[in-house]
């Protein structure tokens, strides 16, 4: 039987985080858990080639990884002691396992960049090479950084648990960023991973029901997910927001997202995710792209940039400026920014140049954007625009 390696790759991205979380819960050792899950997937490639992919591949991986981990600790000098402390029930990741792993990865003893790197590797199922590309470094360098971070967790005896209520506020920002990172990673790579992130968002909402930013993040993910069916066409090519068939947007997700946004507004404690969710709600309200209330979008971006002064937020605000005040003003705002390695920056410049009739400059900007974009629909779209503008 020929094994579908692409299918196994999707399973790894979707299930590896669950399996690692389950094994960390059992053994309390991140490196042991990660190594065992890697071994289980290596075994899966061989076994599934002969037997086919099982009905519950995630459960198969977790059980196989658990058995590999047990074999390893039995060979270790302190293995019997560890096994006595280990639950021996059949392995199945419970939802809290992933939350515990998120809070472990996001412990304040770790540097913010280390938190993100480890989360991408453990929870999002990205390879070390993929994480290295995300941070513009080499795979060996990233491998060393990840090893150092895991060793720091062990040396500092960072607990694998959900923080106490008194600790949650100080740990929340990193946890929210981690869940959103999981969502955005899945949005471009794996639909199942995005669903996992939404589930994690719902868990955080249950854990902290009175926290507006938790509700804001969940609303943002739901409103974005509602548009997902129309993001690409039947051939897998990119469809811009202006061209999407809004009749196919998921109205149940939009309704839920709107309710959460309204709940946040009543709390009057605006934060980054709440404002981004409000912007997404404005887009969801418009029956056509032309009906979008760009003045409201720009007002919300003005509030957002006051509390999240980042170049990416500034770029999104500049696009809104261009929609409200015209492409020349939008281009002026964009050209104040310094984002040479960020492909949406060049794509936005190209669009406003094109609207002003500067076709040669627009084509060059589209070409630059295409060269920086990841493989997939975005790159193909930008390459097409570069050759047809």
PDB file of C-alpha atoms in Angstrom, residues 81-382:
ATOM      1  CA  UNK A  81      10.711   5.479  40.171  1.00  0.00           C
ATOM      2  CA  UNK A  82       9.276   7.502  37.294  1.00  0.00           C
ATOM      3  CA  UNK A  83       6.936   4.729  36.252  1.00  0.00           C
ATOM      4  CA  UNK A  84       5.571   4.413  39.775  1.00  0.00           C
ATOM      5  CA  UNK A  85       4.656   8.109  39.590  1.00  0.00           C
ATOM      6  CA  UNK A  86       3.085   7.737  36.160  1.00  0.00           C
ATOM      7  CA  UNK A  87      -0.593   7.110  35.505  1.00  0.00           C
ATOM      8  CA  UNK A  88      -0.914   3.855  33.602  1.00  0.00           C
ATOM      9  CA  UNK A  89      -4.429   4.332  32.269  1.00  0.00           C
ATOM     10  CA  UNK A  90      -4.835   4.121  28.469  1.00  0.00           C
ATOM     11  CA  UNK A  91      -3.540   7.401  27.069  1.00  0.00           C
ATOM     12  CA  UNK A  92      -5.970   9.961  25.754  1.00  0.00           C
ATOM     13  CA  UNK A  93      -5.350  13.684  25.788  1.00  0.00           C
ATOM     14  CA  UNK A  94      -7.893  15.513  27.895  1.00  0.00           C
ATOM     15  CA  UNK A  95      -8.587  19.154  26.937  1.00  0.00           C
ATOM     16  CA  UNK A  96      -6.829  20.549  30.018  1.00  0.00           C
ATOM     17  CA  UNK A  97      -3.587  18.850  28.960  1.00  0.00           C
ATOM     18  CA  UNK A  98      -3.198  21.326  26.118  1.00  0.00           C
ATOM     19  CA  UNK A  99      -4.014  24.270  28.338  1.00  0.00           C
ATOM     20  CA  UNK A 100      -1.408  23.076  30.826  1.00  0.00           C
ATOM     21  CA  UNK A 101       1.163  22.801  28.049  1.00  0.00           C
ATOM     22  CA  UNK A 102       0.327  26.306  26.825  1.00  0.00           C
ATOM     23  CA  UNK A 103       0.865  27.757  30.294  1.00  0.00           C
ATOM     24  CA  UNK A 104       4.114  25.797  30.603  1.00  0.00           C
ATOM     25  CA  UNK A 105       5.396  27.150  27.286  1.00  0.00           C
ATOM     26  CA  UNK A 106       4.284  30.653  28.293  1.00  0.00           C
ATOM     27  CA  UNK A 107       5.841  30.727  31.750  1.00  0.00           C
ATOM     28  CA  UNK A 108       7.313  34.172  32.587  1.00  0.00           C
ATOM     29  CA  UNK A 109      10.689  32.558  33.311  1.00  0.00           C
ATOM     30  CA  UNK A 110      11.024  32.061  29.544  1.00  0.00           C
ATOM     31  CA  UNK A 111      11.798  34.871  27.121  1.00  0.00           C
ATOM     32  CA  UNK A 112       8.808  35.900  24.955  1.00  0.00           C
ATOM     33  CA  UNK A 113      10.476  34.689  21.748  1.00  0.00           C
ATOM     34  CA  UNK A 114      11.304  31.352  23.382  1.00  0.00           C
ATOM     35  CA  UNK A 115       7.654  30.984  24.371  1.00  0.00           C
ATOM     36  CA  UNK A 116       6.539  31.406  20.766  1.00  0.00           C
ATOM     37  CA  UNK A 117       9.237  29.117  19.360  1.00  0.00           C
ATOM     38  CA  UNK A 118       8.412  26.304  21.766  1.00  0.00           C
ATOM     39  CA  UNK A 119       4.691  26.666  21.186  1.00  0.00           C
ATOM     40  CA  UNK A 120       5.116  26.428  17.417  1.00  0.00           C
ATOM     41  CA  UNK A 121       7.193  23.295  17.859  1.00  0.00           C
ATOM     42  CA  UNK A 122       5.182  21.464  20.525  1.00  0.00           C
ATOM     43  CA  UNK A 123       1.568  22.543  20.090  1.00  0.00           C
ATOM     44  CA  UNK A 124       1.383  23.550  16.428  1.00  0.00           C
ATOM     45  CA  UNK A 125       3.337  20.571  15.115  1.00  0.00           C
ATOM     46  CA  UNK A 126       5.765  22.634  13.049  1.00  0.00           C
ATOM     47  CA  UNK A 127       9.125  21.095  12.250  1.00  0.00           C
ATOM     48  CA  UNK A 128      12.266  22.687  13.630  1.00  0.00           C
ATOM     49  CA  UNK A 129      13.036  23.823  10.067  1.00  0.00           C
ATOM     50  CA  UNK A 130       9.612  25.524   9.810  1.00  0.00           C
ATOM     51  CA  UNK A 131      10.125  27.306  13.140  1.00  0.00           C
ATOM     52  CA  UNK A 132      13.599  28.388  11.995  1.00  0.00           C
ATOM     53  CA  UNK A 133      12.139  29.892   8.813  1.00  0.00           C
ATOM     54  CA  UNK A 134       9.533  31.755  10.848  1.00  0.00           C
ATOM     55  CA  UNK A 135      12.321  33.426  12.842  1.00  0.00           C
ATOM     56  CA  UNK A 136      14.700  33.876   9.887  1.00  0.00           C
ATOM     57  CA  UNK A 137      17.421  31.641  11.281  1.00  0.00           C
ATOM     58  CA  UNK A 138      19.003  28.292  10.464  1.00  0.00           C
ATOM     59  CA  UNK A 139      17.630  24.920  11.494  1.00  0.00           C
ATOM     60  CA  UNK A 140      20.698  23.996  13.645  1.00  0.00           C
ATOM     61  CA  UNK A 141      20.502  27.334  15.458  1.00  0.00           C
ATOM     62  CA  UNK A 142      16.793  26.885  16.135  1.00  0.00           C
ATOM     63  CA  UNK A 143      17.338  23.302  17.301  1.00  0.00           C
ATOM     64  CA  UNK A 144      19.845  24.542  19.880  1.00  0.00           C
ATOM     65  CA  UNK A 145      17.483  27.285  21.052  1.00  0.00           C
ATOM     66  CA  UNK A 146      14.614  24.848  21.493  1.00  0.00           C
ATOM     67  CA  UNK A 147      16.830  22.455  23.463  1.00  0.00           C
ATOM     68  CA  UNK A 148      17.972  25.315  25.728  1.00  0.00           C
ATOM     69  CA  UNK A 149      14.372  26.355  26.362  1.00  0.00           C
ATOM     70  CA  UNK A 150      13.307  22.820  27.289  1.00  0.00           C
ATOM     71  CA  UNK A 151      16.321  22.459  29.557  1.00  0.00           C
ATOM     72  CA  UNK A 152      15.403  25.743  31.237  1.00  0.00           C
ATOM     73  CA  UNK A 153      11.895  24.437  31.919  1.00  0.00           C
ATOM     74  CA  UNK A 154      13.395  21.360  33.575  1.00  0.00           C
ATOM     75  CA  UNK A 155      16.124  23.239  35.476  1.00  0.00           C
ATOM     76  CA  UNK A 156      13.719  25.897  36.751  1.00  0.00           C
ATOM     77  CA  UNK A 157      11.220  23.195  37.703  1.00  0.00           C
ATOM     78  CA  UNK A 158       8.482  25.053  35.847  1.00  0.00           C
ATOM     79  CA  UNK A 159       5.224  23.323  36.805  1.00  0.00           C
ATOM     80  CA  UNK A 160       3.011  21.652  34.242  1.00  0.00           C
ATOM     81  CA  UNK A 161      -0.305  23.032  35.423  1.00  0.00           C
ATOM     82  CA  UNK A 162      -2.919  25.702  34.913  1.00  0.00           C
ATOM     83  CA  UNK A 163      -1.936  28.663  37.123  1.00  0.00           C
ATOM     84  CA  UNK A 164      -3.876  29.550  40.235  1.00  0.00           C
ATOM     85  CA  UNK A 165      -6.526  32.251  39.899  1.00  0.00           C
ATOM     86  CA  UNK A 166      -4.169  34.838  41.395  1.00  0.00           C
ATOM     87  CA  UNK A 167      -1.523  34.033  38.761  1.00  0.00           C
ATOM     88  CA  UNK A 168      -3.786  33.972  35.726  1.00  0.00           C
ATOM     89  CA  UNK A 169      -3.872  37.719  34.945  1.00  0.00           C
ATOM     90  CA  UNK A 170      -0.064  37.887  34.684  1.00  0.00           C
ATOM     91  CA  UNK A 171       0.072  34.790  32.500  1.00  0.00           C
ATOM     92  CA  UNK A 172      -2.902  35.540  30.292  1.00  0.00           C
ATOM     93  CA  UNK A 173      -1.270  37.747  27.665  1.00  0.00           C
ATOM     94  CA  UNK A 174       1.223  35.072  26.591  1.00  0.00           C
ATOM     95  CA  UNK A 175      -1.443  32.342  26.652  1.00  0.00           C
ATOM     96  CA  UNK A 176      -3.772  34.368  24.419  1.00  0.00           C
ATOM     97  CA  UNK A 177      -0.930  35.089  22.006  1.00  0.00           C
ATOM     98  CA  UNK A 178      -0.154  31.372  21.920  1.00  0.00           C
ATOM     99  CA  UNK A 179      -3.736  30.375  21.116  1.00  0.00           C
ATOM    100  CA  UNK A 180      -3.968  33.010  18.393  1.00  0.00           C
ATOM    101  CA  UNK A 181      -0.627  31.897  16.994  1.00  0.00           C
ATOM    102  CA  UNK A 182      -1.982  28.355  16.839  1.00  0.00           C
ATOM    103  CA  UNK A 183      -5.055  29.648  14.996  1.00  0.00           C
ATOM    104  CA  UNK A 184      -3.165  31.712  12.414  1.00  0.00           C
ATOM    105  CA  UNK A 185      -0.692  28.891  11.816  1.00  0.00           C
ATOM    106  CA  UNK A 186      -3.578  26.544  11.145  1.00  0.00           C
ATOM    107  CA  UNK A 187      -5.430  29.077   8.996  1.00  0.00           C
ATOM    108  CA  UNK A 188      -2.745  28.880   6.327  1.00  0.00           C
ATOM    109  CA  UNK A 189      -1.589  25.293   6.932  1.00  0.00           C
ATOM    110  CA  UNK A 190      -4.245  23.051   8.472  1.00  0.00           C
ATOM    111  CA  UNK A 191      -7.987  23.618   8.998  1.00  0.00           C
ATOM    112  CA  UNK A 192      -7.986  21.117  11.860  1.00  0.00           C
ATOM    113  CA  UNK A 193      -5.335  23.130  13.705  1.00  0.00           C
ATOM    114  CA  UNK A 194      -7.525  26.238  13.514  1.00  0.00           C
ATOM    115  CA  UNK A 195     -10.408  24.240  14.962  1.00  0.00           C
ATOM    116  CA  UNK A 196      -8.092  23.150  17.787  1.00  0.00           C
ATOM    117  CA  UNK A 197      -7.245  26.788  18.517  1.00  0.00           C
ATOM    118  CA  UNK A 198     -10.915  27.729  18.664  1.00  0.00           C
ATOM    119  CA  UNK A 199     -11.497  24.853  21.081  1.00  0.00           C
ATOM    120  CA  UNK A 200      -8.627  26.128  23.237  1.00  0.00           C
ATOM    121  CA  UNK A 201     -10.179  29.594  23.109  1.00  0.00           C
ATOM    122  CA  UNK A 202     -13.455  28.167  24.373  1.00  0.00           C
ATOM    123  CA  UNK A 203     -11.587  26.439  27.228  1.00  0.00           C
ATOM    124  CA  UNK A 204      -9.912  29.706  28.223  1.00  0.00           C
ATOM    125  CA  UNK A 205     -13.317  31.379  28.144  1.00  0.00           C
ATOM    126  CA  UNK A 206     -14.627  28.775  30.606  1.00  0.00           C
ATOM    127  CA  UNK A 207     -11.519  29.246  32.742  1.00  0.00           C
ATOM    128  CA  UNK A 208     -11.800  33.070  32.764  1.00  0.00           C
ATOM    129  CA  UNK A 209     -15.436  33.937  31.918  1.00  0.00           C
ATOM    130  CA  UNK A 210     -15.162  37.559  33.076  1.00  0.00           C
ATOM    131  CA  UNK A 211     -12.015  38.448  31.102  1.00  0.00           C
ATOM    132  CA  UNK A 212     -12.889  40.621  28.043  1.00  0.00           C
ATOM    133  CA  UNK A 213      -9.687  39.846  26.138  1.00  0.00           C
ATOM    134  CA  UNK A 214     -10.431  36.114  26.291  1.00  0.00           C
ATOM    135  CA  UNK A 215     -13.866  36.778  24.818  1.00  0.00           C
ATOM    136  CA  UNK A 216     -12.292  39.133  22.278  1.00  0.00           C
ATOM    137  CA  UNK A 217      -9.843  36.513  21.063  1.00  0.00           C
ATOM    138  CA  UNK A 218     -12.555  33.878  20.737  1.00  0.00           C
ATOM    139  CA  UNK A 219     -14.729  36.350  18.808  1.00  0.00           C
ATOM    140  CA  UNK A 220     -11.845  37.227  16.492  1.00  0.00           C
ATOM    141  CA  UNK A 221     -11.168  33.580  15.674  1.00  0.00           C
ATOM    142  CA  UNK A 222     -14.855  32.803  15.110  1.00  0.00           C
ATOM    143  CA  UNK A 223     -15.413  35.797  12.821  1.00  0.00           C
ATOM    144  CA  UNK A 224     -12.285  34.977  10.836  1.00  0.00           C
ATOM    145  CA  UNK A 225     -13.204  31.297  10.624  1.00  0.00           C
ATOM    146  CA  UNK A 226     -16.632  32.233   9.290  1.00  0.00           C
ATOM    147  CA  UNK A 227     -14.991  33.531   6.102  1.00  0.00           C
ATOM    148  CA  UNK A 228     -12.698  30.568   5.628  1.00  0.00           C
ATOM    149  CA  UNK A 229     -14.858  28.619   3.115  1.00  0.00           C
ATOM    150  CA  UNK A 230     -14.526  31.481   0.629  1.00  0.00           C
ATOM    151  CA  UNK A 231     -10.813  32.204   1.125  1.00  0.00           C
ATOM    152  CA  UNK A 232      -9.923  30.005  -1.860  1.00  0.00           C
ATOM    153  CA  UNK A 233     -11.908  28.869  -4.889  1.00  0.00           C
ATOM    154  CA  UNK A 234     -12.613  25.352  -6.084  1.00  0.00           C
ATOM    155  CA  UNK A 235      -9.140  25.063  -7.610  1.00  0.00           C
ATOM    156  CA  UNK A 236      -7.361  26.246  -4.458  1.00  0.00           C
ATOM    157  CA  UNK A 237      -6.597  29.732  -5.724  1.00  0.00           C
ATOM    158  CA  UNK A 238      -6.788  32.774  -3.429  1.00  0.00           C
ATOM    159  CA  UNK A 239      -9.975  34.845  -3.368  1.00  0.00           C
ATOM    160  CA  UNK A 240      -9.592  38.345  -1.920  1.00  0.00           C
ATOM    161  CA  UNK A 241     -12.041  39.661   0.654  1.00  0.00           C
ATOM    162  CA  UNK A 242     -13.535  42.035  -1.918  1.00  0.00           C
ATOM    163  CA  UNK A 243     -14.362  39.109  -4.244  1.00  0.00           C
ATOM    164  CA  UNK A 244     -15.631  36.528  -1.758  1.00  0.00           C
ATOM    165  CA  UNK A 245     -19.187  35.221  -1.960  1.00  0.00           C
ATOM    166  CA  UNK A 246     -20.495  36.430   1.381  1.00  0.00           C
ATOM    167  CA  UNK A 247     -23.544  34.229   1.105  1.00  0.00           C
ATOM    168  CA  UNK A 248     -21.228  31.306   1.886  1.00  0.00           C
ATOM    169  CA  UNK A 249     -19.913  32.813   5.126  1.00  0.00           C
ATOM    170  CA  UNK A 250     -20.867  30.825   8.217  1.00  0.00           C
ATOM    171  CA  UNK A 251     -23.683  32.861   9.770  1.00  0.00           C
ATOM    172  CA  UNK A 252     -23.752  30.820  12.983  1.00  0.00           C
ATOM    173  CA  UNK A 253     -20.094  31.649  13.673  1.00  0.00           C
ATOM    174  CA  UNK A 254     -20.724  35.294  12.782  1.00  0.00           C
ATOM    175  CA  UNK A 255     -23.696  35.436  15.157  1.00  0.00           C
ATOM    176  CA  UNK A 256     -21.644  33.928  17.991  1.00  0.00           C
ATOM    177  CA  UNK A 257     -18.759  36.288  17.273  1.00  0.00           C
ATOM    178  CA  UNK A 258     -21.066  39.317  17.245  1.00  0.00           C
ATOM    179  CA  UNK A 259     -22.574  38.332  20.581  1.00  0.00           C
ATOM    180  CA  UNK A 260     -19.103  38.137  22.119  1.00  0.00           C
ATOM    181  CA  UNK A 261     -18.123  41.526  20.662  1.00  0.00           C
ATOM    182  CA  UNK A 262     -21.255  43.098  22.132  1.00  0.00           C
ATOM    183  CA  UNK A 263     -20.460  41.485  25.501  1.00  0.00           C
ATOM    184  CA  UNK A 264     -16.989  43.048  25.349  1.00  0.00           C
ATOM    185  CA  UNK A 265     -18.358  46.486  24.468  1.00  0.00           C
ATOM    186  CA  UNK A 266     -20.539  46.436  27.566  1.00  0.00           C
ATOM    187  CA  UNK A 267     -17.440  45.800  29.715  1.00  0.00           C
ATOM    188  CA  UNK A 268     -15.742  48.936  28.314  1.00  0.00           C
ATOM    189  CA  UNK A 269     -12.220  47.570  28.831  1.00  0.00           C
ATOM    190  CA  UNK A 270     -10.886  47.677  25.260  1.00  0.00           C
ATOM    191  CA  UNK A 271      -7.905  45.512  24.406  1.00  0.00           C
ATOM    192  CA  UNK A 272      -6.099  44.328  21.308  1.00  0.00           C
ATOM    193  CA  UNK A 273      -8.181  41.233  20.604  1.00  0.00           C
ATOM    194  CA  UNK A 274     -11.465  42.958  21.329  1.00  0.00           C
ATOM    195  CA  UNK A 275     -10.655  45.734  18.857  1.00  0.00           C
ATOM    196  CA  UNK A 276      -9.487  43.294  16.194  1.00  0.00           C
ATOM    197  CA  UNK A 277     -12.685  41.323  16.718  1.00  0.00           C
ATOM    198  CA  UNK A 278     -14.727  44.522  16.361  1.00  0.00           C
ATOM    199  CA  UNK A 279     -12.980  45.222  13.045  1.00  0.00           C
ATOM    200  CA  UNK A 280     -13.769  41.685  11.874  1.00  0.00           C
ATOM    201  CA  UNK A 281     -17.398  42.250  12.949  1.00  0.00           C
ATOM    202  CA  UNK A 282     -17.633  45.378  10.773  1.00  0.00           C
ATOM    203  CA  UNK A 283     -16.479  43.355   7.759  1.00  0.00           C
ATOM    204  CA  UNK A 284     -18.974  40.596   8.619  1.00  0.00           C
ATOM    205  CA  UNK A 285     -21.784  43.166   8.770  1.00  0.00           C
ATOM    206  CA  UNK A 286     -21.248  44.361   5.192  1.00  0.00           C
ATOM    207  CA  UNK A 287     -23.347  42.538   2.609  1.00  0.00           C
ATOM    208  CA  UNK A 288     -20.835  43.543  -0.104  1.00  0.00           C
ATOM    209  CA  UNK A 289     -17.287  44.858  -0.031  1.00  0.00           C
ATOM    210  CA  UNK A 290     -18.553  48.245  -1.232  1.00  0.00           C
ATOM    211  CA  UNK A 291     -20.894  48.398   1.774  1.00  0.00           C
ATOM    212  CA  UNK A 292     -17.999  48.126   4.266  1.00  0.00           C
ATOM    213  CA  UNK A 293     -18.051  50.942   6.823  1.00  0.00           C
ATOM    214  CA  UNK A 294     -14.406  51.927   6.316  1.00  0.00           C
ATOM    215  CA  UNK A 295     -14.763  54.996   8.524  1.00  0.00           C
ATOM    216  CA  UNK A 296     -15.665  52.704  11.418  1.00  0.00           C
ATOM    217  CA  UNK A 297     -12.798  50.365  10.540  1.00  0.00           C
ATOM    218  CA  UNK A 298     -10.363  53.308  10.551  1.00  0.00           C
ATOM    219  CA  UNK A 299     -11.715  54.546  13.888  1.00  0.00           C
ATOM    220  CA  UNK A 300     -11.156  51.107  15.390  1.00  0.00           C
ATOM    221  CA  UNK A 301      -7.623  50.960  13.973  1.00  0.00           C
ATOM    222  CA  UNK A 302      -6.912  54.365  15.503  1.00  0.00           C
ATOM    223  CA  UNK A 303      -7.890  52.913  18.884  1.00  0.00           C
ATOM    224  CA  UNK A 304      -5.933  49.726  18.245  1.00  0.00           C
ATOM    225  CA  UNK A 305      -2.691  51.432  17.287  1.00  0.00           C
ATOM    226  CA  UNK A 306      -2.837  53.459  20.502  1.00  0.00           C
ATOM    227  CA  UNK A 307      -2.512  50.252  22.552  1.00  0.00           C
ATOM    228  CA  UNK A 308      -0.696  47.960  20.066  1.00  0.00           C
ATOM    229  CA  UNK A 309       1.837  50.143  18.308  1.00  0.00           C
ATOM    230  CA  UNK A 310       3.288  47.602  15.915  1.00  0.00           C
ATOM    231  CA  UNK A 311       4.297  47.958  12.252  1.00  0.00           C
ATOM    232  CA  UNK A 312       1.748  45.319  11.204  1.00  0.00           C
ATOM    233  CA  UNK A 313      -1.116  47.176  12.892  1.00  0.00           C
ATOM    234  CA  UNK A 314       0.168  50.390  11.292  1.00  0.00           C
ATOM    235  CA  UNK A 315       0.105  48.688   7.878  1.00  0.00           C
ATOM    236  CA  UNK A 316      -3.476  47.513   8.351  1.00  0.00           C
ATOM    237  CA  UNK A 317      -4.445  50.994   9.462  1.00  0.00           C
ATOM    238  CA  UNK A 318      -2.764  52.446   6.349  1.00  0.00           C
ATOM    239  CA  UNK A 319      -4.904  50.189   4.164  1.00  0.00           C
ATOM    240  CA  UNK A 320      -8.004  51.529   5.922  1.00  0.00           C
ATOM    241  CA  UNK A 321      -6.726  55.085   5.372  1.00  0.00           C
ATOM    242  CA  UNK A 322      -6.455  54.318   1.667  1.00  0.00           C
ATOM    243  CA  UNK A 323     -10.027  53.042   1.549  1.00  0.00           C
ATOM    244  CA  UNK A 324     -11.343  56.151   3.330  1.00  0.00           C
ATOM    245  CA  UNK A 325      -9.120  58.898   1.906  1.00  0.00           C
ATOM    246  CA  UNK A 326      -7.928  57.421  -1.374  1.00  0.00           C
ATOM    247  CA  UNK A 327      -4.965  55.357  -2.586  1.00  0.00           C
ATOM    248  CA  UNK A 328      -2.483  58.259  -2.612  1.00  0.00           C
ATOM    249  CA  UNK A 329      -2.985  58.875   1.117  1.00  0.00           C
ATOM    250  CA  UNK A 330      -2.899  55.157   1.823  1.00  0.00           C
ATOM    251  CA  UNK A 331       0.382  54.805  -0.073  1.00  0.00           C
ATOM    252  CA  UNK A 332       1.827  57.775   1.807  1.00  0.00           C
ATOM    253  CA  UNK A 333       1.007  56.052   5.118  1.00  0.00           C
ATOM    254  CA  UNK A 334       2.495  52.761   3.945  1.00  0.00           C
ATOM    255  CA  UNK A 335       5.730  54.392   2.813  1.00  0.00           C
ATOM    256  CA  UNK A 336       6.336  55.660   6.346  1.00  0.00           C
ATOM    257  CA  UNK A 337       6.733  52.055   7.497  1.00  0.00           C
ATOM    258  CA  UNK A 338       9.802  49.828   7.451  1.00  0.00           C
ATOM    259  CA  UNK A 339       8.698  46.278   6.633  1.00  0.00           C
ATOM    260  CA  UNK A 340      10.998  45.196   3.797  1.00  0.00           C
ATOM    261  CA  UNK A 341      10.711  41.462   4.528  1.00  0.00           C
ATOM    262  CA  UNK A 342       6.938  41.370   5.051  1.00  0.00           C
ATOM    263  CA  UNK A 343       5.118  40.404   1.871  1.00  0.00           C
ATOM    264  CA  UNK A 344       1.727  42.035   2.754  1.00  0.00           C
ATOM    265  CA  UNK A 345       3.591  45.380   2.953  1.00  0.00           C
ATOM    266  CA  UNK A 346       4.687  45.102  -0.683  1.00  0.00           C
ATOM    267  CA  UNK A 347       1.302  43.706  -1.741  1.00  0.00           C
ATOM    268  CA  UNK A 348      -0.525  46.695  -0.187  1.00  0.00           C
ATOM    269  CA  UNK A 349       1.905  49.121  -1.867  1.00  0.00           C
ATOM    270  CA  UNK A 350       1.346  47.345  -5.168  1.00  0.00           C
ATOM    271  CA  UNK A 351      -2.429  47.586  -4.887  1.00  0.00           C
ATOM    272  CA  UNK A 352      -2.419  51.323  -4.183  1.00  0.00           C
ATOM    273  CA  UNK A 353       0.156  51.949  -6.938  1.00  0.00           C
ATOM    274  CA  UNK A 354      -2.054  50.025  -9.335  1.00  0.00           C
ATOM    275  CA  UNK A 355      -5.120  52.065  -8.374  1.00  0.00           C
ATOM    276  CA  UNK A 356      -3.195  55.234  -9.166  1.00  0.00           C
ATOM    277  CA  UNK A 357      -2.184  53.952 -12.605  1.00  0.00           C
ATOM    278  CA  UNK A 358       1.500  53.368 -11.789  1.00  0.00           C
ATOM    279  CA  UNK A 359       1.464  49.965 -13.464  1.00  0.00           C
ATOM    280  CA  UNK A 360       5.225  49.379 -13.782  1.00  0.00           C
ATOM    281  CA  UNK A 361       5.869  50.235 -10.136  1.00  0.00           C
ATOM    282  CA  UNK A 362       2.879  48.135  -9.123  1.00  0.00           C
ATOM    283  CA  UNK A 363       4.154  45.114 -11.075  1.00  0.00           C
ATOM    284  CA  UNK A 364       7.558  45.378  -9.417  1.00  0.00           C
ATOM    285  CA  UNK A 365       5.948  45.614  -5.971  1.00  0.00           C
ATOM    286  CA  UNK A 366       3.738  42.587  -6.690  1.00  0.00           C
ATOM    287  CA  UNK A 367       6.827  40.682  -7.835  1.00  0.00           C
ATOM    288  CA  UNK A 368       8.674  41.559  -4.616  1.00  0.00           C
ATOM    289  CA  UNK A 369       5.666  40.467  -2.557  1.00  0.00           C
ATOM    290  CA  UNK A 370       5.502  37.167  -4.447  1.00  0.00           C
ATOM    291  CA  UNK A 371       9.178  36.467  -3.806  1.00  0.00           C
ATOM    292  CA  UNK A 372       8.606  36.866  -0.054  1.00  0.00           C
ATOM    293  CA  UNK A 373       5.272  35.050   0.219  1.00  0.00           C
ATOM    294  CA  UNK A 374       5.128  31.406   1.345  1.00  0.00           C
ATOM    295  CA  UNK A 375       4.393  28.668  -1.159  1.00  0.00           C
ATOM    296  CA  UNK A 376       0.684  28.424  -1.795  1.00  0.00           C
ATOM    297  CA  UNK A 377      -2.308  30.489  -2.938  1.00  0.00           C
ATOM    298  CA  UNK A 378      -0.871  33.843  -1.807  1.00  0.00           C
ATOM    299  CA  UNK A 379       2.319  33.448  -3.812  1.00  0.00           C
ATOM    300  CA  UNK A 380       0.462  32.271  -6.926  1.00  0.00           C
ATOM    301  CA  UNK A 381      -1.952  35.192  -6.707  1.00  0.00           C
ATOM    302  CA  UNK A 382       0.854  37.718  -6.353  1.00  0.00           C
TER     303      UNK A 382
END
